[in-house]
Amino acid sequence: MSLKTFLPGGTSPAGQPVTLGVMGGGQLGRMFVQAAQAMGYTTAVLDPDPASPAGLISHHHIKTPYADEAGLAQLAQRCDAITTEFENVPAPALQTLAAQRTVAPSAACVAVAQDRVKEKAHFVDCAALSGVSPAPHAVITTDASLAAVPADLLPGILKTARMGYDGKGQARVNTREELAAAWDAMDKVPCVLEKMLKLRAECSVIVARGADGATVSFPVQKNTHHDGILALTEVFEGALDPALAQRAQASTVAIANHLHYVGVLCVEYFVVENAQGALDLVVNEMAPRPHNSGHYTQNACDISQFEAQVRALAGLPLPTPRQHSPAIMVNLLGDLWFKPNAVRTQRSERPTSPPWAQVLALPGTNLHLYGKLSARPGRKMGHLNITAPSVAQVRETTANVLTLLGLPALEA
Ligand code: ADP
Ligand code: MG
C-alpha cells in the first residue's frame, strides 16, 4: 500500500474536508468516528440501518446495503480513506473501494479473518515464526472429511467457518454422533472442529500496523467470557504471566507482519497447560479491527485503539501506546436493563436504566453507551472503563460497580 498521509483538518484534492469513512455503523464504527472527529476529521459511515450507532453521529451516513454499487460509489466520492468495523463486510465491496481510495485493512486481510479455515491456515504458517499454534483442529466440508475427523479432537467445538461471533455458530460435541448431528443442524456449511481445551485463562492483544510496516502493540488484555460473550477485561501488572504476555505480543506482531496488515488488528489467545504442566499459549482467532477487549485503552492509555485505527488509516505516526493506569473494562449487556441490582430488588419487565448515578459517583469510572435505541438481553449496549492509581483500587472500585449492577463478583 502507498504511504499516503491525510492530515486532520485539511482539504482533499477535490476541495472537500479530509474525510475518513467506515464500512459498518455499529459501536466500533461509532467509537472510530468519535476518535476521528476528536482529531478534526470529517467522517462518513455506510450502514443500511438508519439508527446505527455510528450513523447517528457521523457527518455523513450512507444508508445502503454493503454491496450496493451506488452506496459504495458515494462512500468513495466522500472519503479520502476507508476502514471497516466488522469482518463480515463483503470482501468484493472493499476491493471496489480500494480501486479508488486508500482502504485499510485490505480486502485480502479481511477475507482471512472472516473465514476460520483461512485464518487457521494463516496461524499454522505463523506458528513457525512465533512458536504459538492454534488448537488441534480439522476442516469439515464434506461427508468424507467428517468421517476422517481424528478421534482425539473429541470432545470438541464445531464452529462455522464464516459469520460466527459471540459464541454464535458454534456447537459443543462429545461424540461422533453429536458431531454429525451438529453439522447437519448447521446445514453442512464449511466448518472447523476444534479440540475442546481446558482453558486456564483467555487473553488478547491489539496491534496497530502502519503502511510503512511499523507495528506497535498495546498491553495484553486478560478476558473473562460468560456464555461465549466477553464480560470483563483486566489490564494491569500481575493479571497475566509476563513471559506469556510477551509471547502473545510477539505472536500478534508476526501474524500482522505476515499478512502485510495495515490498521488495527486484535488476536485472541487461550492460556492452557502443556503436557509438562507449564502454562502455554494457543492462538484462537483474530479480528481485523478494534476489539471489545481493547476498549479499556480509551481511558487507560495515551492512545486508544480507535485513535490508533485513525492514525494507521490516515498515515499518521504510531508511537507505542503507553498505559498510564491499571484498568478493568466491564461490558454492559442489555440484560442489565432488566435484572435486579443494588437499587431494585425485582426483575423489571420493561427496560430501565441501570443505576448510572451511583456507578458514576465512584472515582475512575467512565461510561460509554452506544446510543442503541432499545435494550435486549445479550445486546451490547455499552461498557464501563474503570481506572485507578493502583491494582488494589481498581479491583475495589470494580467490585463496587459489579455489586451496584447486580453482576457476579470478580474472581480472587
Ligand atoms: P467467537 O468469539 O467468534 O464467538 P471463539 O472461537 O472466540 O468465537 O469462541 C468463543 C469462546 O468459546 C472463547 O472465547 C472460549 O471461551 C470458548 N472456546 C472457543 N474455542 C474453544 C476451544 N477450542 N476450547 C475451549 N474453549 C473454547
Ligand atoms: Mg472470540
CSV table of N, CA and C and ligand atoms in Angstrom, one decimal, residues 87 116 159 164-167 170 202 225 228 230 268-270 284-287 289 291, ligand 2:
chain,number,residue,atom,x,y,z
A,87,GLU,N,-15.9,-7.8,10.5
A,87,GLU,CA,-15.2,-8.6,9.5
A,87,GLU,C,-16.1,-9.2,8.4
A,116,ARG,N,-12.7,-19.0,9.1
A,116,ARG,CA,-11.9,-19.7,10.1
A,116,ARG,C,-10.9,-20.7,9.5
A,159,LYS,N,-17.3,-25.2,14.8
A,159,LYS,CA,-17.5,-23.7,14.5
A,159,LYS,C,-17.7,-23.5,13.0
A,164,GLY,N,-19.5,-16.4,12.4
A,164,GLY,CA,-19.7,-16.7,13.8
A,164,GLY,C,-19.2,-15.5,14.6
A,165,TYR,N,-19.9,-15.2,15.7
A,165,TYR,CA,-19.4,-14.2,16.7
A,165,TYR,C,-20.1,-14.4,18.0
A,166,ASP,N,-19.5,-13.9,19.1
A,166,ASP,CA,-20.0,-14.0,20.5
A,166,ASP,C,-20.6,-15.4,20.7
A,167,GLY,N,-19.9,-16.5,20.3
A,167,GLY,CA,-20.3,-17.8,20.6
A,167,GLY,C,-21.4,-18.3,19.7
A,170,GLN,N,-21.7,-22.0,16.9
A,170,GLN,CA,-20.8,-23.0,17.5
A,170,GLN,C,-21.6,-24.0,18.2
A,202,GLU,N,-8.0,-16.6,29.3
A,202,GLU,CA,-8.0,-16.1,27.9
A,202,GLU,C,-7.4,-14.7,27.9
A,225,HIS,N,-15.1,-14.5,29.8
A,225,HIS,CA,-16.3,-14.6,29.0
A,225,HIS,C,-17.4,-15.2,29.8
A,228,GLY,N,-20.1,-17.3,26.3
A,228,GLY,CA,-19.5,-17.0,25.0
A,228,GLY,C,-19.3,-15.6,24.6
A,230,LEU,N,-17.8,-11.7,25.8
A,230,LEU,CA,-16.9,-11.1,26.7
A,230,LEU,C,-17.6,-10.3,27.8
A,268,GLU,N,-6.9,-13.1,19.6
A,268,GLU,CA,-7.3,-13.8,20.8
A,268,GLU,C,-6.5,-15.0,21.1
A,269,TYR,N,-6.1,-15.2,22.4
A,269,TYR,CA,-5.3,-16.4,22.8
A,269,TYR,C,-6.0,-17.1,23.9
A,270,PHE,N,-5.7,-18.4,24.0
A,270,PHE,CA,-6.1,-19.2,25.2
A,270,PHE,C,-4.8,-19.5,25.9
A,284,ASN,N,-6.3,-18.3,19.1
A,284,ASN,CA,-7.7,-18.7,18.8
A,284,ASN,C,-8.2,-18.0,17.5
A,285,GLU,N,-8.4,-16.7,17.5
A,285,GLU,CA,-9.0,-16.1,16.3
A,285,GLU,C,-8.5,-14.6,16.3
A,286,MET,N,-8.8,-14.0,15.1
A,286,MET,CA,-8.4,-12.6,15.0
A,286,MET,C,-9.5,-11.7,14.5
A,287,ALA,N,-9.5,-10.5,14.7
A,287,ALA,CA,-10.5,-9.5,14.3
A,287,ALA,C,-9.7,-8.4,13.5
A,289,ARG,N,-9.8,-5.3,13.1
A,289,ARG,CA,-10.5,-4.0,13.6
A,289,ARG,C,-10.2,-3.9,15.1
A,291,HIS,N,-11.3,-4.1,19.0
A,291,HIS,CA,-12.0,-5.2,19.6
A,291,HIS,C,-12.5,-4.8,20.9
B,2,MG,MG,-13.7,-14.9,20.1
